[in-house]
Tab-separated table of C-alpha atoms in Angstrom:
chain	number	residue	atom	x	y	z
A	27	MET	CA	11.494	-1.063	68.936
A	28	LYS	CA	9.327	-4.487	68.273
A	29	ILE	CA	7.502	-6.907	70.937
A	30	THR	CA	9.189	-10.550	70.265
A	31	ASP	CA	7.604	-12.412	72.635
A	32	ILE	CA	5.041	-12.662	75.866
A	33	THR	CA	4.728	-15.094	78.686
A	34	LEU	CA	2.677	-15.840	81.654
A	35	THR	CA	3.318	-17.535	84.777
A	36	VAL	CA	1.181	-18.335	87.626
A	37	VAL	CA	2.181	-18.075	91.173
A	38	GLY	CA	-0.092	-18.841	94.116
A	39	ILE	CA	1.004	-16.186	96.583
A	40	PRO	CA	-0.868	-17.310	100.281
A	41	ARG	CA	-2.382	-14.061	102.440
A	42	HIS	CA	-1.937	-14.181	106.303
A	43	THR	CA	-5.513	-15.757	106.646
A	44	GLY	CA	-3.914	-18.951	104.933
A	45	PHE	CA	-5.945	-18.218	101.654
A	46	VAL	CA	-4.163	-18.517	98.803
A	47	ASN	CA	-4.744	-16.158	96.055
A	48	LYS	CA	-3.879	-17.042	91.947
A	49	HIS	CA	-1.684	-13.916	89.864
A	50	ILE	CA	-0.460	-14.140	86.273
A	51	ILE	CA	3.050	-12.734	86.208
A	52	VAL	CA	3.549	-11.138	82.264
A	53	LYS	CA	6.723	-10.395	80.618
A	54	ILE	CA	6.671	-8.715	77.517
A	55	PHE	CA	9.820	-9.053	75.308
A	56	SER	CA	11.624	-6.887	72.980
A	57	ASP	CA	13.970	-6.586	69.943
A	58	GLU	CA	16.055	-3.734	72.455
A	59	GLY	CA	16.560	-6.540	74.910
A	60	ILE	CA	14.288	-4.834	77.151
A	61	VAL	CA	11.656	-6.435	78.933
A	62	GLY	CA	8.481	-5.359	80.569
A	63	ILE	CA	6.938	-6.708	83.419
A	64	GLY	CA	3.064	-6.895	84.425
A	65	GLU	CA	0.961	-8.609	86.776
A	66	MET	CA	-2.955	-10.044	85.825
A	67	SER	CA	-3.534	-9.880	89.753
A	68	ASP	CA	-5.823	-12.085	91.824
A	69	PHE	CA	-7.984	-14.467	89.571
A	70	SER	CA	-9.176	-16.449	92.395
A	71	HIS	CA	-12.981	-14.149	92.385
A	72	LEU	CA	-16.012	-15.258	91.542
A	73	PRO	CA	-17.559	-16.359	88.902
A	74	ARG	CA	-15.390	-19.556	89.550
A	75	TYR	CA	-14.217	-19.493	85.980
A	76	ALA	CA	-10.211	-18.526	84.242
A	77	PRO	CA	-8.694	-18.536	80.916
A	78	ASP	CA	-7.024	-21.323	80.045
A	79	VAL	CA	-3.292	-19.728	80.148
A	80	GLU	CA	-1.018	-21.490	77.639
A	81	ASP	CA	-4.493	-20.735	75.289
A	82	LEU	CA	-4.531	-16.969	76.564
A	83	THR	CA	-0.556	-16.729	75.761
A	84	ASN	CA	-1.180	-17.813	71.754
A	85	VAL	CA	-3.801	-15.351	71.597
A	86	LEU	CA	-1.334	-12.231	73.410
A	87	ARG	CA	1.241	-13.488	71.179
A	88	SER	CA	-1.014	-13.021	67.529
A	89	ILE	CA	-1.575	-9.799	69.015
A	90	LEU	CA	1.527	-8.017	70.260
A	91	VAL	CA	4.116	-9.519	68.545
A	92	GLY	CA	5.907	-7.370	65.799
A	93	GLU	CA	4.338	-4.809	67.253
A	94	ASN	CA	5.502	-1.273	68.082
A	95	PRO	CA	5.025	-1.115	72.291
A	96	PHE	CA	4.481	2.833	71.910
A	97	ASP	CA	1.413	2.552	70.092
A	98	ILE	CA	-0.306	1.450	73.507
A	99	MET	CA	-3.669	3.118	72.290
A	100	LYS	CA	-3.625	1.023	69.167
A	101	LEU	CA	-2.957	-2.158	71.031
A	102	ASN	CA	-5.734	-1.239	73.681
A	103	LEU	CA	-7.988	-0.930	70.745
A	104	GLU	CA	-6.930	-4.560	69.875
A	105	LEU	CA	-6.954	-5.775	73.618
A	106	SER	CA	-10.549	-4.375	73.603
A	107	GLY	CA	-12.280	-6.086	71.001
A	108	ASN	CA	-10.743	-9.497	71.809
A	109	PHE	CA	-11.417	-9.146	75.485
A	110	PRO	CA	-14.648	-6.595	75.977
A	111	GLU	CA	-15.719	-4.951	78.515
A	112	ALA	CA	-18.177	-6.938	80.308
A	113	MET	CA	-20.139	-4.546	83.236
A	114	TYR	CA	-18.886	-6.710	85.393
A	115	TYR	CA	-16.803	-5.790	88.856
A	116	TYR	CA	-14.461	-8.820	88.464
A	117	GLU	CA	-14.592	-9.543	84.837
A	118	LYS	CA	-11.282	-11.142	84.138
A	119	GLY	CA	-10.846	-9.606	80.541
A	120	ASN	CA	-9.906	-6.633	83.105
A	121	PHE	CA	-7.366	-8.323	84.527
A	122	ILE	CA	-6.327	-9.748	81.334
A	123	ARG	CA	-5.553	-6.216	79.740
A	124	ASN	CA	-4.514	-4.808	82.714
A	125	GLY	CA	-1.227	-7.130	83.059
A	126	VAL	CA	-0.742	-6.506	79.351
A	127	ASP	CA	-0.945	-2.418	79.331
A	128	VAL	CA	0.538	-1.960	82.572
A	129	ALA	CA	3.391	-4.738	80.968
A	130	LEU	CA	3.999	-1.802	78.023
A	131	TYR	CA	4.438	0.939	79.747
A	132	ASP	CA	7.107	-0.925	81.567
A	133	LEU	CA	8.781	-1.799	78.723
A	134	CYS	CA	8.749	1.956	76.849
A	135	ALA	CA	9.529	3.618	80.181
A	136	LYS	CA	12.758	1.657	80.873
A	137	TYR	CA	13.350	2.633	77.091
A	138	LEU	CA	12.996	6.060	77.524
A	139	GLY	CA	15.050	5.721	81.278
A	140	ILE	CA	12.115	6.934	82.585
A	141	SER	CA	9.668	5.963	85.087
A	142	VAL	CA	6.131	5.257	84.683
A	143	ALA	CA	4.815	7.956	86.674
A	144	ASP	CA	6.212	10.280	83.814
A	145	MET	CA	4.928	8.439	81.000
A	146	LEU	CA	1.414	8.853	82.519
A	147	GLY	CA	2.276	12.943	83.233
A	148	GLY	CA	4.644	13.466	85.796
A	149	ARG	CA	4.410	13.637	89.609
A	150	ILE	CA	2.319	15.842	91.532
A	151	ARG	CA	3.304	13.837	95.186
A	152	GLU	CA	5.080	11.356	96.256
A	153	LYS	CA	3.449	9.331	98.585
A	154	ILE	CA	-0.608	8.236	98.369
A	155	LYS	CA	-2.537	7.764	101.941
A	156	VAL	CA	-3.797	4.334	102.074
A	157	CYS	CA	-6.223	2.301	104.578
A	158	TYR	CA	-5.789	-1.417	105.576
A	159	PRO	CA	-8.811	-3.526	105.182
A	160	ILE	CA	-10.612	-5.290	107.834
A	161	PHE	CA	-12.324	-8.533	105.996
A	162	ARG	CA	-15.904	-8.825	106.483
A	163	MET	CA	-17.423	-10.593	109.314
A	164	ARG	CA	-20.284	-13.471	109.213
A	165	PHE	CA	-20.001	-14.480	113.253
A	166	MET	CA	-19.477	-12.276	116.370
A	167	GLU	CA	-16.602	-14.187	117.532
A	168	GLU	CA	-14.512	-12.571	114.578
A	169	VAL	CA	-14.796	-9.156	116.274
A	170	GLU	CA	-12.014	-9.779	118.576
A	171	GLU	CA	-9.670	-11.058	115.838
A	172	ASN	CA	-10.825	-8.096	113.690
A	173	VAL	CA	-9.899	-5.603	116.591
A	174	GLU	CA	-6.295	-7.590	116.895
A	175	VAL	CA	-5.563	-6.718	113.242
A	176	VAL	CA	-6.065	-3.541	113.892
A	177	ARG	CA	-3.585	-3.400	117.289
A	178	GLN	CA	-1.213	-4.914	115.090
A	179	ARG	CA	-1.374	-2.749	112.030
A	180	LEU	CA	-1.926	0.311	114.078
A	181	HIS	CA	1.513	-0.742	115.831
A	182	GLN	CA	3.075	-0.844	111.966
A	183	GLY	CA	2.175	2.978	111.148
A	184	PHE	CA	-1.253	2.251	109.439
A	185	ASP	CA	-3.868	4.036	110.955
A	186	THR	CA	-6.558	4.176	108.835
A	187	PHE	CA	-8.591	1.265	108.091
A	188	ARG	CA	-11.223	0.320	105.497
A	189	LEU	CA	-14.458	-2.206	106.942
A	190	TYR	CA	-16.207	-4.092	104.807
A	191	VAL	CA	-19.972	-5.052	105.996
A	192	GLY	CA	-23.051	-5.959	105.286
A	193	LYS	CA	-23.296	-10.157	106.053
A	194	ASN	CA	-23.535	-9.591	109.933
A	195	ILE	CA	-24.649	-6.040	111.075
A	196	ASP	CA	-24.628	-6.878	114.769
A	197	ALA	CA	-20.750	-7.954	113.985
A	198	ASP	CA	-19.846	-4.539	111.837
A	199	GLU	CA	-21.747	-2.816	114.958
A	200	ALA	CA	-19.749	-4.469	117.614
A	201	PHE	CA	-16.299	-4.439	116.106
A	202	LEU	CA	-17.081	-0.801	115.315
A	203	ALA	CA	-17.954	-0.375	119.447
A	204	ALA	CA	-14.753	-2.079	120.324
A	205	VAL	CA	-12.550	0.170	118.053
A	206	LYS	CA	-13.936	3.648	119.582
A	207	SER	CA	-13.531	1.936	123.005
A	208	GLU	CA	-10.068	1.100	122.959
A	209	PHE	CA	-8.690	3.496	120.360
A	210	GLY	CA	-10.883	6.216	120.266
A	211	ASN	CA	-9.136	8.856	117.921
A	212	GLU	CA	-5.847	7.298	117.122
A	213	VAL	CA	-8.109	4.989	114.333
A	214	LYS	CA	-9.322	6.242	111.666
A	215	ILE	CA	-12.304	3.848	110.070
A	216	LYS	CA	-12.189	5.815	106.339
A	217	SER	CA	-15.173	3.092	104.939
A	218	LEU	CA	-18.031	1.030	104.980
A	219	ASP	CA	-17.550	-1.350	102.258
A	220	PHE	CA	-21.294	-3.032	101.125
A	221	SER	CA	-20.104	-4.588	97.946
A	222	HIS	CA	-23.021	-4.708	96.622
A	223	LEU	CA	-24.256	-6.883	99.031
A	224	LEU	CA	-27.342	-5.112	99.804
A	225	ASP	CA	-30.014	-2.851	98.085
A	226	TRP	CA	-30.297	1.023	98.870
A	227	LYS	CA	-32.854	0.334	101.606
A	228	ALA	CA	-31.273	-1.827	103.430
A	229	THR	CA	-27.965	0.007	103.312
A	230	LEU	CA	-29.493	2.881	104.458
A	231	GLN	CA	-30.959	1.315	107.342
A	232	ALA	CA	-27.337	-0.001	108.200
A	233	VAL	CA	-25.231	3.037	107.517
A	234	LYS	CA	-27.806	4.570	110.529
A	235	ARG	CA	-26.543	2.045	112.955
A	236	LEU	CA	-22.982	1.782	111.909
A	237	THR	CA	-21.996	5.701	111.762
A	238	LYS	CA	-22.892	6.417	114.940
A	239	TYR	CA	-19.330	6.378	116.170
A	240	ASP	CA	-16.878	8.856	115.029
A	241	LEU	CA	-14.193	7.027	113.828
A	242	GLY	CA	-13.669	9.654	110.733
A	243	LEU	CA	-15.707	8.084	108.031
A	244	GLU	CA	-14.776	9.251	104.662
A	245	MET	CA	-17.220	7.625	102.381
A	246	ILE	CA	-19.707	5.093	102.257
A	247	GLU	CA	-18.937	2.610	98.943
A	248	SER	CA	-20.679	0.244	96.371
A	249	PRO	CA	-23.803	0.716	98.852
A	250	ALA	CA	-26.773	-1.012	96.381
A	251	PHE	CA	-26.519	-3.693	94.140
A	252	ALA	CA	-24.200	-3.562	91.461
A	253	ASN	CA	-25.455	-1.239	88.416
A	254	ASP	CA	-28.070	-0.039	90.405
A	255	TYR	CA	-27.761	4.028	89.561
A	256	GLU	CA	-31.074	4.901	90.407
A	257	GLY	CA	-30.497	3.067	94.000
A	258	LEU	CA	-26.931	4.493	94.470
A	259	ASN	CA	-28.713	8.248	93.700
A	260	HIS	CA	-31.276	7.550	96.347
A	261	ILE	CA	-28.847	7.142	98.858
A	262	ARG	CA	-26.509	9.641	98.012
A	263	MET	CA	-29.572	11.931	98.252
A	264	ARG	CA	-30.101	10.573	101.783
A	265	THR	CA	-27.039	10.543	103.427
A	266	ASP	CA	-24.423	12.692	104.596
A	267	TYR	CA	-21.581	10.872	103.608
A	268	PRO	CA	-19.863	10.565	99.949
A	269	ILE	CA	-20.579	7.883	98.208
A	270	SER	CA	-17.849	5.853	96.677
A	271	GLU	CA	-18.516	3.551	93.658
A	272	HIS	CA	-15.908	1.172	91.863
A	273	VAL	CA	-15.508	1.795	87.888
A	274	TRP	CA	-15.375	-1.123	85.740
A	275	SER	CA	-16.310	0.108	82.032
A	276	THR	CA	-16.530	3.124	80.479
A	277	LYS	CA	-20.191	2.530	80.433
A	278	HIS	CA	-20.360	2.163	83.924
A	279	GLN	CA	-18.900	5.380	84.154
A	280	TYR	CA	-20.993	7.517	81.907
A	281	GLU	CA	-24.344	5.573	83.909
A	282	MET	CA	-23.220	6.990	87.346
A	283	ILE	CA	-22.582	10.368	85.885
A	284	LYS	CA	-25.603	10.722	84.275
A	285	HIS	CA	-27.544	9.388	87.033
A	286	ASP	CA	-25.471	11.433	89.282
A	287	SER	CA	-25.030	8.457	91.231
A	288	VAL	CA	-21.683	8.845	93.476
A	289	ASP	CA	-19.084	11.789	94.775
A	290	ILE	CA	-16.057	9.459	94.751
A	291	PHE	CA	-14.910	6.823	91.537
A	292	ASN	CA	-13.113	4.321	92.475
A	293	ILE	CA	-10.525	3.516	89.635
A	294	SER	CA	-7.980	0.902	89.992
A	295	PRO	CA	-6.294	-0.691	86.761
A	296	ILE	CA	-7.177	-3.883	87.545
A	297	PHE	CA	-10.220	-3.540	87.564
A	298	ILE	CA	-11.281	-1.337	84.445
A	299	GLY	CA	-8.534	-3.093	82.314
A	300	GLY	CA	-5.322	-0.926	82.472
A	301	LEU	CA	-3.214	1.998	83.076
A	302	THR	CA	-4.678	3.723	79.839
A	303	ALA	CA	-8.172	3.206	80.886
A	304	ALA	CA	-7.373	4.236	84.245
A	305	LYS	CA	-5.731	7.335	83.292
A	306	ARG	CA	-8.976	7.868	81.081
A	307	ALA	CA	-11.474	7.467	84.318
A	308	ALA	CA	-9.803	9.641	86.302
A	309	ALA	CA	-9.850	12.430	83.420
A	310	VAL	CA	-13.277	12.074	83.154
A	311	ALA	CA	-14.171	11.953	87.108
A	312	GLU	CA	-12.368	15.313	86.880
A	313	VAL	CA	-14.588	16.615	83.741
A	314	ALA	CA	-17.725	15.475	85.865
A	315	ARG	CA	-16.155	17.860	89.054
A	316	LYS	CA	-16.069	13.942	91.090
A	317	SER	CA	-12.986	13.114	92.957
A	318	VAL	CA	-11.068	9.397	92.623
A	319	ILE	CA	-9.726	7.110	94.482
A	320	LEU	CA	-6.923	4.505	94.027
A	321	GLY	CA	-9.219	0.817	94.669
A	322	THR	CA	-7.607	-2.283	94.318
A	323	THR	CA	-7.954	-6.194	94.514
A	324	GLN	CA	-4.932	-6.767	97.322
A	325	GLU	CA	-2.167	-6.733	94.270
A	326	LEU	CA	1.231	-7.681	94.639
A	327	SER	CA	4.045	-5.533	94.329
A	328	ILE	CA	4.083	-4.842	90.539
A	329	GLY	CA	0.421	-4.365	90.332
A	330	THR	CA	0.703	-1.669	93.313
A	331	ALA	CA	3.178	0.017	91.931
A	332	SER	CA	1.281	0.697	89.113
A	333	MET	CA	-1.328	2.237	91.043
A	334	ALA	CA	1.271	4.610	92.649
A	335	HIS	CA	2.465	5.610	89.373
A	336	LEU	CA	-0.532	6.463	88.330
A	337	GLY	CA	-1.872	7.864	91.873
A	338	ALA	CA	1.099	9.603	91.566
A	339	ASN	CA	0.166	12.803	88.953
A	340	LEU	CA	-3.845	12.125	89.817
A	341	VAL	CA	-5.245	15.651	90.567
A	342	ASN	CA	-8.718	14.635	91.762
A	343	LEU	CA	-7.233	12.271	94.499
A	344	ASN	CA	-8.520	13.436	97.186
A	345	TYR	CA	-9.223	10.677	99.429
A	346	THR	CA	-7.271	8.229	101.680
A	347	SER	CA	-6.587	4.854	98.656
A	348	ASP	CA	-6.851	1.035	98.787
A	349	PRO	CA	-3.664	-0.484	97.857
A	350	THR	CA	-2.036	-2.651	100.375
A	351	GLY	CA	-2.026	-5.526	98.833
A	352	PRO	CA	1.477	-6.762	99.435
A	353	GLU	CA	1.290	-6.219	103.175
A	354	LEU	CA	-1.832	-8.905	103.044
A	355	TYR	CA	0.147	-11.303	101.711
A	356	ILE	CA	2.864	-13.788	103.406
A	357	GLY	CA	5.640	-13.908	100.130
A	358	ASP	CA	6.002	-11.771	96.655
A	359	VAL	CA	8.068	-11.953	93.618
A	360	VAL	CA	9.952	-9.140	93.482
A	361	LYS	CA	13.658	-8.462	95.214
A	362	ASP	CA	12.005	-5.138	96.652
A	363	ARG	CA	8.602	-5.351	97.943
A	364	ILE	CA	6.597	-1.325	97.336
A	365	GLN	CA	7.098	0.492	100.448
A	366	TYR	CA	4.687	1.991	102.781
A	367	GLN	CA	5.862	3.939	105.804
A	368	ASP	CA	3.383	5.540	108.667
A	369	GLY	CA	0.594	5.117	106.546
A	370	TYR	CA	1.143	5.941	103.130
A	371	LEU	CA	2.340	3.722	99.546
A	372	HIS	CA	5.559	5.355	98.443
A	373	VAL	CA	6.087	6.101	94.733
A	374	PRO	CA	8.602	4.081	93.421
A	375	ASP	CA	11.990	5.946	92.886
A	376	ARG	CA	12.045	8.574	89.790
A	377	ASN	CA	15.702	7.535	89.190
A	378	VAL	CA	14.905	3.969	88.390
A	379	PRO	CA	13.312	3.287	85.169
A	380	GLY	CA	9.774	1.502	84.356
A	381	LEU	CA	7.404	0.340	87.304
A	382	GLY	CA	10.577	0.486	89.438
A	383	ILE	CA	10.007	-2.883	90.473
A	384	GLU	CA	12.703	-6.327	89.743
A	385	LEU	CA	11.375	-9.416	89.544
A	386	ASP	CA	13.564	-12.153	91.463
A	387	GLU	CA	13.161	-15.147	89.478
A	388	ASN	CA	13.746	-17.628	92.314
A	389	LEU	CA	10.815	-16.296	94.382
A	390	ILE	CA	8.916	-16.957	90.958
A	391	GLU	CA	9.880	-20.949	90.470
A	392	THR	CA	8.821	-20.981	94.601
A	393	TYR	CA	5.394	-19.401	94.413
A	394	ARG	CA	4.628	-20.696	90.667
A	395	VAL	CA	1.841	-23.270	90.614
A	396	LYS	CA	0.076	-24.960	87.372
A	397	ASP	CA	-3.595	-23.287	86.760
A	398	LEU	CA	-5.641	-20.827	87.519
A	399	SER	CA	-8.097	-23.488	89.570
A	400	TRP	CA	-9.559	-22.953	92.669
A	401	GLY	CA	-9.654	-26.509	93.855
A	402	GLU	CA	-12.064	-26.454	97.307
A	403	VAL	CA	-12.254	-23.180	97.650
A	404	SER	CA	-15.981	-22.552	99.105
A	405	VAL	CA	-18.203	-19.672	97.991
A	406	HIS	CA	-17.510	-17.691	101.281
A	407	GLN	CA	-13.981	-18.262	100.673
A	408	LEU	CA	-13.932	-16.425	97.769
A	409	GLN	CA	-16.054	-13.730	98.733
A	410	ASP	CA	-14.479	-13.255	102.550
A	411	ARG	CA	-11.034	-14.217	101.619
A	412	THR	CA	-10.322	-16.729	104.310
A	413	ALA	CA	-8.843	-19.922	103.914
A	414	GLN	CA	-11.350	-21.468	106.792
A	415	THR	CA	-15.307	-21.858	106.997
A	416	LYS	CA	-16.780	-21.501	110.586
């Protein structure tokens, strides 16, 4: 089997908040008539730059066309040479490598007549516990809005939430107090996500305030400035809660192990450059006797399905994971969205080859946009994933 072409289609999907996220849908074509699909998820992040899609398509064609899609390691090395790791959370090169890598797995698994999970090592679970995100509050009036999100999502079966914190600690505390008062033990806040906004000392003071509410907290996430490995170690030694941090490069993970910075590696294919890199990072974590969770940038169903297949076989997936992206959007580009039930992400049917997800060309046309530009979106909107400023 040989690769004959690759196409990239940009779509803009609105969230329920009104914020429009832009993604690239990847198709890799083969001489067997089989098409692999992937997703370069959520380019709508700081820093505010993005590739020219036509130029990117031509570059990827020069790398992939004529190659055997089963040479996944070889092609990943080639992709890494053209889009290298940059030691940054939202490095766009990682997004690009992920979309291609996922499409290669989908293509090869379809050819073999097996699921992507089987290509990655089989299954030890058919569903993955996940949480719904509560986005960062800058103003006290946003507290009640987010409590209402909890009410609505609890009714839909999500009983576990991840809270972005750090911009307004008073609002963060007011939200936790309101949740505890109204829901008691019915609702769990699995993590406080500081997203590198504060240094570790400021985070430690905030943690002391925010952890007095007994809401089943599992971990503290990103509680120091980005790439501050010593800071992560300092706060880890000073709190009883496990510390979690994202992995966005091999070097980054090495430094966190070297400095004993974390208890849990937050691994997402989008941030580390694909299923191949994510599987390797999970294996490294296992050797280092660290747990992992599946992270997210709030993918559509294609990207979320790839994470479900990955999570199906991770032996050290010991905590609640994050991928609930499809639930945040008013639409998608597939015929049947990835499935959630009672707060669990369900791995696609093993009997459906590949990712188990089928594109809907009509929906792609509905959401198709010209490019990855941002227009008048502000820095706060990019950071806090909202359509309005106050």
